């Protein structure tokens, strides 16, 4: 019973004393990652598989209270295989700037932010020597829940538009995400 009481008090203190560090001079560090493994049984003797890994990280600096700019870097790898065929792999590396604004005051445990970013990526495919590249713009927004002074869990919804080169095809996407950010206090 004593452990439960101490745990409840600790949670209460964390929840009601959480202040975000979104003030001028502070730093923002975070990212996310995902892994997918899919196996499809097309017929009794035919299967296909797909493995996908994505790692994205960012670092930013608050130029003013509630306003940060920074750099985001991402890497993704995809490998597909089919019965009776060689496996194909595809990797992509890129990065670009972002700007982010928090709408509520720093002392709020739950805040709302919006972000605009640009990414330039270079892609390599295993079955060709050609390199492709993409440029994309994205806008996203959502709430962030601060667990304490430094750690925030973000939920986002966004829209992106991507132009693929050299094919000049264009892709528009609706995005949903979850991420973790660490806000580092200035000294």
CSV table of N, CA and C in Angstrom, one decimal, residues 7-159:
chain,number,residue,atom,x,y,z
A,7,UNK,N,3.7,6.2,-5.4
A,7,UNK,CA,3.6,6.3,-6.8
A,7,UNK,C,2.5,7.3,-7.2
A,8,UNK,N,1.4,7.3,-6.5
A,8,UNK,CA,0.3,8.3,-6.8
A,8,UNK,C,0.8,9.7,-6.6
A,9,UNK,N,1.5,9.9,-5.5
A,9,UNK,CA,2.0,11.2,-5.2
A,9,UNK,C,3.1,11.7,-6.2
A,10,UNK,N,4.0,10.8,-6.6
A,10,UNK,CA,5.0,11.1,-7.6
A,10,UNK,C,4.3,11.5,-9.0
A,11,UNK,N,3.3,10.7,-9.4
A,11,UNK,CA,2.6,11.0,-10.6
A,11,UNK,C,1.9,12.4,-10.5
A,12,UNK,N,1.3,12.6,-9.4
A,12,UNK,CA,0.6,13.9,-9.1
A,12,UNK,C,1.5,15.1,-9.2
A,13,UNK,N,2.7,14.9,-8.6
A,13,UNK,CA,3.7,16.0,-8.7
A,13,UNK,C,4.2,16.2,-10.1
A,14,UNK,N,4.5,15.1,-10.9
A,14,UNK,CA,4.9,15.2,-12.3
A,14,UNK,C,3.8,15.9,-13.1
A,15,UNK,N,2.6,15.5,-13.0
A,15,UNK,CA,1.5,16.0,-13.8
A,15,UNK,C,1.2,17.4,-13.6
A,16,UNK,N,1.2,17.8,-12.3
A,16,UNK,CA,0.8,19.2,-12.0
A,16,UNK,C,1.9,20.2,-12.0
A,17,UNK,N,3.2,19.7,-12.1
A,17,UNK,CA,4.3,20.6,-12.1
A,17,UNK,C,5.0,20.6,-13.4
A,18,UNK,N,4.5,20.1,-14.4
A,18,UNK,CA,5.1,20.0,-15.7
A,18,UNK,C,5.1,21.4,-16.4
A,19,UNK,N,6.2,21.9,-16.7
A,19,UNK,CA,6.3,23.1,-17.5
A,19,UNK,C,7.2,22.8,-18.7
A,20,UNK,N,6.8,23.2,-19.8
A,20,UNK,CA,7.6,22.9,-21.0
A,20,UNK,C,8.8,23.9,-21.1
A,21,UNK,N,9.8,23.6,-21.7
A,21,UNK,CA,11.0,24.4,-21.9
A,21,UNK,C,11.0,25.0,-23.4
A,22,UNK,N,10.0,25.8,-23.7
A,22,UNK,CA,9.8,26.4,-25.0
A,22,UNK,C,10.2,27.9,-25.0
A,23,UNK,N,11.2,28.2,-24.3
A,23,UNK,CA,11.6,29.6,-24.2
A,23,UNK,C,12.9,29.9,-25.0
A,24,UNK,N,13.1,31.1,-25.3
A,24,UNK,CA,14.3,31.6,-26.1
A,24,UNK,C,15.6,31.0,-25.5
A,25,UNK,N,16.4,30.5,-26.4
A,25,UNK,CA,17.7,30.0,-26.0
A,25,UNK,C,17.7,28.5,-25.7
A,26,UNK,N,16.6,27.9,-25.5
A,26,UNK,CA,16.6,26.4,-25.2
A,26,UNK,C,16.7,25.6,-26.5
A,27,UNK,N,17.0,24.3,-26.3
A,27,UNK,CA,17.2,23.4,-27.4
A,27,UNK,C,16.1,22.4,-27.4
A,28,UNK,N,15.8,21.8,-28.6
A,28,UNK,CA,14.8,20.8,-28.9
A,28,UNK,C,15.5,19.6,-29.6
A,29,UNK,N,15.4,18.4,-29.0
A,29,UNK,CA,16.0,17.3,-29.6
A,29,UNK,C,15.0,16.1,-29.6
A,30,UNK,N,14.9,15.4,-30.7
A,30,UNK,CA,13.9,14.3,-30.7
A,30,UNK,C,13.9,13.5,-31.9
A,31,UNK,N,12.9,12.7,-32.1
A,31,UNK,CA,12.8,11.8,-33.2
A,31,UNK,C,11.9,10.7,-33.1
A,32,UNK,N,11.9,9.8,-34.1
A,32,UNK,CA,11.0,8.7,-34.0
A,32,UNK,C,11.6,7.6,-34.9
A,33,UNK,N,11.1,6.4,-34.8
A,33,UNK,CA,11.5,5.3,-35.7
A,33,UNK,C,10.4,4.3,-35.8
A,34,UNK,N,10.4,3.5,-36.9
A,34,UNK,CA,9.4,2.5,-37.1
A,34,UNK,C,10.0,1.3,-37.8
A,35,UNK,N,9.4,0.2,-37.7
A,35,UNK,CA,9.8,-1.0,-38.4
A,35,UNK,C,8.5,-1.8,-38.7
A,36,UNK,N,8.5,-2.3,-40.0
A,36,UNK,CA,7.4,-3.1,-40.4
A,36,UNK,C,7.9,-4.3,-41.1
A,37,UNK,N,7.3,-5.4,-40.9
A,37,UNK,CA,7.6,-6.7,-41.6
A,37,UNK,C,6.3,-7.3,-42.0
A,38,UNK,N,6.1,-7.5,-43.3
A,38,UNK,CA,4.9,-8.0,-43.9
A,38,UNK,C,5.2,-9.2,-44.7
A,39,UNK,N,4.4,-10.3,-44.6
A,39,UNK,CA,4.5,-11.5,-45.4
A,39,UNK,C,3.2,-11.8,-45.9
A,40,UNK,N,3.1,-11.9,-47.3
A,40,UNK,CA,1.8,-12.1,-47.9
A,40,UNK,C,1.9,-13.5,-48.6
A,41,UNK,N,0.9,-14.3,-48.4
A,41,UNK,CA,0.8,-15.6,-49.1
A,41,UNK,C,-0.2,-15.4,-50.2
A,42,UNK,N,0.4,-15.3,-51.4
A,42,UNK,CA,-0.4,-15.0,-52.6
A,42,UNK,C,-1.1,-16.3,-53.1
A,43,UNK,N,-0.4,-17.4,-53.1
A,43,UNK,CA,-0.9,-18.7,-53.4
A,43,UNK,C,-0.1,-19.8,-52.6
A,44,UNK,N,-0.4,-21.0,-52.8
A,44,UNK,CA,0.2,-22.1,-52.0
A,44,UNK,C,1.8,-22.1,-52.2
A,45,UNK,N,2.3,-21.8,-53.4
A,45,UNK,CA,3.7,-21.8,-53.7
A,45,UNK,C,4.3,-20.4,-53.9
A,46,UNK,N,3.5,-19.4,-53.7
A,46,UNK,CA,3.9,-18.0,-54.0
A,46,UNK,C,3.8,-17.1,-52.7
A,47,UNK,N,4.9,-16.5,-52.3
A,47,UNK,CA,4.8,-15.6,-51.2
A,47,UNK,C,5.6,-14.3,-51.6
A,48,UNK,N,5.2,-13.2,-50.9
A,48,UNK,CA,6.0,-12.0,-51.0
A,48,UNK,C,6.2,-11.4,-49.6
A,49,UNK,N,7.2,-10.7,-49.5
A,49,UNK,CA,7.5,-10.1,-48.2
A,49,UNK,C,8.1,-8.7,-48.3
A,50,UNK,N,7.9,-7.9,-47.3
A,50,UNK,CA,8.4,-6.5,-47.3
A,50,UNK,C,8.9,-6.2,-45.9
A,51,UNK,N,10.0,-5.6,-45.8
A,51,UNK,CA,10.6,-5.1,-44.5
A,51,UNK,C,10.9,-3.7,-44.7
A,52,UNK,N,10.5,-2.8,-43.7
A,52,UNK,CA,10.7,-1.4,-43.9
A,52,UNK,C,11.1,-0.8,-42.5
A,53,UNK,N,12.2,0.0,-42.6
A,53,UNK,CA,12.7,0.6,-41.4
A,53,UNK,C,12.8,2.1,-41.7
A,54,UNK,N,12.4,2.9,-40.7
A,54,UNK,CA,12.5,4.4,-40.8
A,54,UNK,C,13.0,5.0,-39.5
A,55,UNK,N,14.1,5.8,-39.6
A,55,UNK,CA,14.6,6.5,-38.5
A,55,UNK,C,14.7,8.0,-38.8
A,56,UNK,N,14.1,8.8,-38.0
A,56,UNK,CA,14.1,10.2,-38.2
A,56,UNK,C,14.5,10.9,-36.9
A,57,UNK,N,15.4,11.9,-37.0
A,57,UNK,CA,15.8,12.7,-35.8
A,57,UNK,C,15.9,14.1,-36.1
A,58,UNK,N,15.8,15.0,-35.1
A,58,UNK,CA,15.8,16.4,-35.3
A,58,UNK,C,16.5,17.1,-34.1
A,59,UNK,N,17.0,18.3,-34.5
A,59,UNK,CA,17.6,19.2,-33.4
A,59,UNK,C,17.1,20.6,-33.8
A,60,UNK,N,16.7,21.3,-32.8
A,60,UNK,CA,16.3,22.7,-33.0
A,60,UNK,C,16.7,23.6,-31.9
A,61,UNK,N,16.6,24.9,-32.2
A,61,UNK,CA,16.9,25.9,-31.2
A,61,UNK,C,15.8,27.0,-31.2
A,62,UNK,N,15.4,27.4,-30.0
A,62,UNK,CA,14.3,28.4,-29.8
A,62,UNK,C,14.9,29.8,-30.0
A,63,UNK,N,14.6,30.4,-31.1
A,63,UNK,CA,15.1,31.8,-31.4
A,63,UNK,C,14.3,32.8,-30.6
A,64,UNK,N,13.1,32.5,-30.3
A,64,UNK,CA,12.2,33.3,-29.5
A,64,UNK,C,11.3,32.4,-28.6
A,65,UNK,N,10.7,33.0,-27.7
A,65,UNK,CA,9.8,32.2,-26.9
A,65,UNK,C,8.7,31.5,-27.8
A,66,UNK,N,8.6,30.2,-27.7
A,66,UNK,CA,7.6,29.4,-28.4
A,66,UNK,C,7.9,29.2,-29.9
A,67,UNK,N,9.0,29.7,-30.4
A,67,UNK,CA,9.4,29.6,-31.8
A,67,UNK,C,10.7,28.9,-31.9
A,68,UNK,N,10.8,27.8,-32.6
A,68,UNK,CA,12.1,27.1,-32.8
A,68,UNK,C,12.3,26.8,-34.3
A,69,UNK,N,13.6,26.8,-34.7
A,69,UNK,CA,14.0,26.4,-36.0
A,69,UNK,C,15.0,25.3,-35.9
A,70,UNK,N,15.1,24.4,-36.9
A,70,UNK,CA,16.1,23.4,-36.7
A,70,UNK,C,16.3,22.6,-38.0
A,71,UNK,N,16.9,21.4,-37.8
A,71,UNK,CA,17.3,20.5,-38.9
A,71,UNK,C,16.7,19.1,-38.6
A,72,UNK,N,16.1,18.5,-39.6
A,72,UNK,CA,15.6,17.1,-39.4
A,72,UNK,C,16.3,16.2,-40.4
A,73,UNK,N,16.8,15.1,-40.0
A,73,UNK,CA,17.5,14.1,-40.8
A,73,UNK,C,16.7,12.8,-40.8
A,74,UNK,N,16.6,12.1,-41.9
A,74,UNK,CA,15.9,10.8,-41.9
A,74,UNK,C,16.6,9.8,-42.8
A,75,UNK,N,16.4,8.5,-42.4
A,75,UNK,CA,16.9,7.4,-43.2
A,75,UNK,C,15.8,6.3,-43.2
A,76,UNK,N,15.6,5.8,-44.4
A,76,UNK,CA,14.7,4.7,-44.5
A,76,UNK,C,15.3,3.6,-45.4
A,77,UNK,N,14.9,2.4,-45.1
A,77,UNK,CA,15.3,1.2,-45.9
A,77,UNK,C,14.1,0.3,-46.1
A,78,UNK,N,14.0,-0.2,-47.3
A,78,UNK,CA,12.9,-1.1,-47.7
A,78,UNK,C,13.5,-2.3,-48.5
A,79,UNK,N,13.0,-3.5,-48.1
A,79,UNK,CA,13.5,-4.7,-48.9
A,79,UNK,C,12.3,-5.5,-49.2
A,80,UNK,N,12.1,-5.8,-50.5
A,80,UNK,CA,10.9,-6.6,-50.9
A,80,UNK,C,11.4,-7.9,-51.5
A,81,UNK,N,10.7,-9.0,-51.3
A,81,UNK,CA,11.1,-10.3,-51.9
A,81,UNK,C,9.9,-11.0,-52.4
A,82,UNK,N,10.0,-11.8,-53.5
A,82,UNK,CA,9.0,-12.5,-54.1
A,82,UNK,C,9.5,-13.9,-54.4
A,83,UNK,N,8.7,-14.9,-54.2
A,83,UNK,CA,9.1,-16.3,-54.5
A,83,UNK,C,9.6,-16.4,-56.0
A,84,UNK,N,10.8,-17.0,-56.2
A,84,UNK,CA,11.3,-17.1,-57.5
A,84,UNK,C,12.0,-15.9,-58.1
A,85,UNK,N,12.1,-14.8,-57.4
A,85,UNK,CA,12.7,-13.6,-57.9
A,85,UNK,C,13.8,-13.1,-56.9
A,86,UNK,N,14.7,-12.3,-57.4
A,86,UNK,CA,15.7,-11.7,-56.5
A,86,UNK,C,15.0,-10.6,-55.7
A,87,UNK,N,15.5,-10.4,-54.5
A,87,UNK,CA,15.0,-9.4,-53.6
A,87,UNK,C,15.5,-8.0,-54.1
A,88,UNK,N,14.6,-7.1,-53.9
A,88,UNK,CA,14.9,-5.7,-54.3
A,88,UNK,C,15.0,-4.9,-53.0
A,89,UNK,N,16.0,-4.0,-52.9
A,89,UNK,CA,16.1,-3.1,-51.8
A,89,UNK,C,16.1,-1.6,-52.2
A,90,UNK,N,15.7,-0.8,-51.3
A,90,UNK,CA,15.5,0.6,-51.6
A,90,UNK,C,15.9,1.4,-50.4
A,91,UNK,N,16.8,2.3,-50.5
A,91,UNK,CA,17.2,3.1,-49.3
A,91,UNK,C,17.1,4.6,-49.6
A,92,UNK,N,16.9,5.4,-48.6
A,92,UNK,CA,16.7,6.8,-48.8
A,92,UNK,C,17.3,7.5,-47.7
A,93,UNK,N,18.0,8.6,-48.0
A,93,UNK,CA,18.7,9.4,-46.9
A,93,UNK,C,18.4,10.9,-47.3
A,94,UNK,N,18.0,11.7,-46.3
A,94,UNK,CA,17.8,13.1,-46.6
A,94,UNK,C,17.7,13.9,-45.3
A,95,UNK,N,17.4,15.2,-45.6
A,95,UNK,CA,17.3,16.1,-44.5
A,95,UNK,C,16.8,17.4,-44.9
A,96,UNK,N,16.5,18.3,-44.0
A,96,UNK,CA,16.1,19.6,-44.3
A,96,UNK,C,15.7,20.4,-43.1
A,97,UNK,N,15.4,21.7,-43.3
A,97,UNK,CA,15.1,22.6,-42.2
A,97,UNK,C,13.6,22.5,-41.8
A,98,UNK,N,13.3,22.9,-40.5
A,98,UNK,CA,12.0,23.0,-40.1
A,98,UNK,C,11.8,24.2,-39.2
A,99,UNK,N,10.6,24.7,-39.1
A,99,UNK,CA,10.2,25.8,-38.2
A,99,UNK,C,9.0,25.4,-37.4
A,100,UNK,N,9.0,25.7,-36.1
A,100,UNK,CA,7.9,25.2,-35.3
A,100,UNK,C,7.5,26.3,-34.3
A,101,UNK,N,6.1,26.4,-34.1
A,101,UNK,CA,5.6,27.4,-33.2
A,101,UNK,C,4.6,26.7,-32.2
A,102,UNK,N,4.8,27.0,-30.9
A,102,UNK,CA,3.9,26.5,-29.9
A,102,UNK,C,2.9,27.7,-29.5
A,103,UNK,N,1.6,27.4,-29.5
A,103,UNK,CA,0.6,28.4,-29.4
A,103,UNK,C,0.3,28.8,-27.9
A,104,UNK,N,0.5,27.9,-27.0
A,104,UNK,CA,0.1,28.2,-25.6
A,104,UNK,C,1.4,28.6,-24.8
A,105,UNK,N,1.2,29.2,-23.6
A,105,UNK,CA,2.3,29.6,-22.8
A,105,UNK,C,3.1,28.4,-22.3
A,106,UNK,N,4.4,28.7,-22.0
A,106,UNK,CA,5.3,27.6,-21.5
A,106,UNK,C,4.9,26.8,-20.3
A,107,UNK,N,4.1,27.5,-19.4
A,107,UNK,CA,3.7,26.8,-18.2
A,107,UNK,C,2.6,25.7,-18.4
A,108,UNK,N,2.0,25.6,-19.6
A,108,UNK,CA,1.0,24.7,-19.8
A,108,UNK,C,1.5,23.3,-20.0
A,109,UNK,N,0.8,22.3,-19.3
A,109,UNK,CA,1.3,20.9,-19.5
A,109,UNK,C,0.9,20.3,-20.8
A,110,UNK,N,-0.2,20.8,-21.4
A,110,UNK,CA,-0.6,20.4,-22.8
A,110,UNK,C,-0.5,21.6,-23.6
A,111,UNK,N,0.2,21.5,-24.7
A,111,UNK,CA,0.4,22.6,-25.6
A,111,UNK,C,0.0,22.2,-27.0
A,112,UNK,N,-0.2,23.1,-27.9
A,112,UNK,CA,-0.5,22.9,-29.3
A,112,UNK,C,0.6,23.5,-30.2
A,113,UNK,N,1.1,22.8,-31.2
A,113,UNK,CA,2.1,23.4,-32.0
A,113,UNK,C,1.8,23.1,-33.5
A,114,UNK,N,2.4,23.9,-34.3
A,114,UNK,CA,2.4,23.7,-35.8
A,114,UNK,C,3.8,23.7,-36.3
A,115,UNK,N,4.0,23.0,-37.4
A,115,UNK,CA,5.4,23.0,-37.9
A,115,UNK,C,5.3,22.9,-39.5
A,116,UNK,N,6.2,23.6,-40.1
A,116,UNK,CA,6.4,23.5,-41.5
A,116,UNK,C,7.8,23.0,-41.8
A,117,UNK,N,8.0,22.1,-42.7
A,117,UNK,CA,9.4,21.6,-43.0
A,117,UNK,C,9.6,21.3,-44.5
A,118,UNK,N,10.8,21.2,-44.8
A,118,UNK,CA,11.2,20.9,-46.2
A,118,UNK,C,12.2,19.7,-46.1
A,119,UNK,N,12.1,18.7,-46.9
A,119,UNK,CA,13.1,17.6,-46.9
A,119,UNK,C,13.6,17.4,-48.4
A,120,UNK,N,14.8,17.1,-48.5
A,120,UNK,CA,15.4,16.7,-49.8
A,120,UNK,C,16.0,15.3,-49.5
A,121,UNK,N,15.7,14.3,-50.3
A,121,UNK,CA,16.2,13.0,-50.1
A,121,UNK,C,16.8,12.4,-51.4
A,122,UNK,N,17.7,11.6,-51.2
A,122,UNK,CA,18.4,10.8,-52.3
A,122,UNK,C,18.1,9.4,-52.1
A,123,UNK,N,17.6,8.7,-53.1
A,123,UNK,CA,17.2,7.3,-53.1
A,123,UNK,C,18.1,6.4,-53.9
A,124,UNK,N,18.4,5.2,-53.4
A,124,UNK,CA,19.2,4.2,-54.2
A,124,UNK,C,18.3,2.9,-54.2
A,125,UNK,N,18.3,2.3,-55.4
A,125,UNK,CA,17.6,1.1,-55.6
A,125,UNK,C,18.6,0.0,-56.0
A,126,UNK,N,18.4,-1.2,-55.4
A,126,UNK,CA,19.4,-2.3,-55.6
A,126,UNK,C,19.5,-2.8,-57.1
A,127,UNK,N,18.4,-2.7,-57.8
A,127,UNK,CA,18.4,-3.3,-59.2
A,127,UNK,C,18.7,-2.2,-60.3
A,128,UNK,N,19.2,-1.1,-59.9
A,128,UNK,CA,19.6,-0.1,-60.9
A,128,UNK,C,20.7,0.8,-60.3
A,129,UNK,N,21.5,1.4,-61.2
A,129,UNK,CA,22.5,2.3,-60.8
A,129,UNK,C,22.0,3.8,-60.8
A,130,UNK,N,20.8,4.0,-61.3
A,130,UNK,CA,20.2,5.3,-61.3
A,130,UNK,C,19.8,5.7,-59.9
A,131,UNK,N,20.1,7.0,-59.6
A,131,UNK,CA,19.7,7.6,-58.3
A,131,UNK,C,18.5,8.5,-58.6
A,132,UNK,N,17.6,8.4,-57.7
A,132,UNK,CA,16.4,9.3,-57.7
A,132,UNK,C,16.5,10.3,-56.5
A,133,UNK,N,15.8,11.4,-56.6
A,133,UNK,CA,15.7,12.3,-55.5
A,133,UNK,C,14.3,12.8,-55.4
A,134,UNK,N,14.0,13.3,-54.2
A,134,UNK,CA,12.7,13.9,-53.9
A,134,UNK,C,12.9,15.2,-53.1
A,135,UNK,N,11.9,16.0,-53.4
A,135,UNK,CA,11.9,17.2,-52.5
A,135,UNK,C,10.4,17.3,-52.0
A,136,UNK,N,10.3,17.6,-50.7
A,136,UNK,CA,8.9,17.6,-50.2
A,136,UNK,C,8.7,18.8,-49.2
A,137,UNK,N,7.5,19.3,-49.1
A,137,UNK,CA,7.1,20.3,-48.2
A,137,UNK,C,6.0,19.6,-47.3
A,138,UNK,N,6.0,19.9,-46.0
A,138,UNK,CA,5.0,19.4,-45.2
A,138,UNK,C,4.6,20.4,-44.1
A,139,UNK,N,3.3,20.3,-43.8
A,139,UNK,CA,2.8,21.1,-42.7
A,139,UNK,C,2.1,20.1,-41.7
A,140,UNK,N,2.4,20.3,-40.4
A,140,UNK,CA,1.8,19.4,-39.5
A,140,UNK,C,1.5,20.2,-38.2
A,141,UNK,N,0.5,19.6,-37.4
A,141,UNK,CA,0.1,20.3,-36.2
A,141,UNK,C,-0.5,19.2,-35.3
A,142,UNK,N,-0.5,19.6,-34.0
A,142,UNK,CA,-1.1,18.7,-33.0
A,142,UNK,C,-0.8,19.1,-31.6
A,143,UNK,N,-1.3,18.3,-30.7
A,143,UNK,CA,-1.0,18.5,-29.3
A,143,UNK,C,0.3,17.9,-28.8
A,144,UNK,N,1.0,18.4,-27.8
A,144,UNK,CA,2.1,17.8,-27.2
A,144,UNK,C,1.8,17.8,-25.7
A,145,UNK,N,2.0,16.7,-25.1
A,145,UNK,CA,1.8,16.5,-23.6
A,145,UNK,C,3.2,16.4,-22.9
A,146,UNK,N,3.4,17.3,-22.0
A,146,UNK,CA,4.7,17.4,-21.3
A,146,UNK,C,4.6,16.5,-20.0
A,147,UNK,N,5.4,15.5,-19.9
A,147,UNK,CA,5.4,14.7,-18.7
A,147,UNK,C,6.2,15.3,-17.6
A,148,UNK,N,7.1,16.1,-17.9
A,148,UNK,CA,7.9,16.9,-16.9
A,148,UNK,C,8.5,18.1,-17.6
A,149,UNK,N,9.4,18.8,-17.1
A,149,UNK,CA,10.0,20.0,-17.7
A,149,UNK,C,10.7,19.8,-19.0
A,150,UNK,N,11.1,18.5,-19.3
A,150,UNK,CA,11.9,18.3,-20.5
A,150,UNK,C,11.3,17.4,-21.5
A,151,UNK,N,10.4,16.5,-21.2
A,151,UNK,CA,10.0,15.5,-22.1
A,151,UNK,C,8.6,15.7,-22.6
A,152,UNK,N,8.3,15.7,-23.9
A,152,UNK,CA,7.0,15.9,-24.4
A,152,UNK,C,6.7,14.8,-25.5
A,153,UNK,N,5.5,14.3,-25.4
A,153,UNK,CA,4.9,13.3,-26.3
A,153,UNK,C,4.0,14.0,-27.3
A,154,UNK,N,4.3,13.9,-28.6
A,154,UNK,CA,3.5,14.7,-29.6
A,154,UNK,C,2.7,13.7,-30.4
A,155,UNK,N,1.5,14.2,-30.8
A,155,UNK,CA,0.6,13.6,-31.7
A,155,UNK,C,0.3,14.5,-32.8
A,156,UNK,N,0.6,14.1,-34.1
A,156,UNK,CA,0.5,15.0,-35.2
A,156,UNK,C,-0.5,14.5,-36.3
A,157,UNK,N,-1.0,15.5,-37.0
A,157,UNK,CA,-1.7,15.2,-38.3
A,157,UNK,C,-1.1,16.2,-39.2
A,158,UNK,N,-0.9,15.8,-40.5
A,158,UNK,CA,-0.2,16.7,-41.4
A,158,UNK,C,-0.5,16.4,-42.8
A,159,UNK,N,0.0,17.3,-43.7
A,159,UNK,CA,-0.2,17.1,-45.1
A,159,UNK,C,1.2,17.4,-45.8
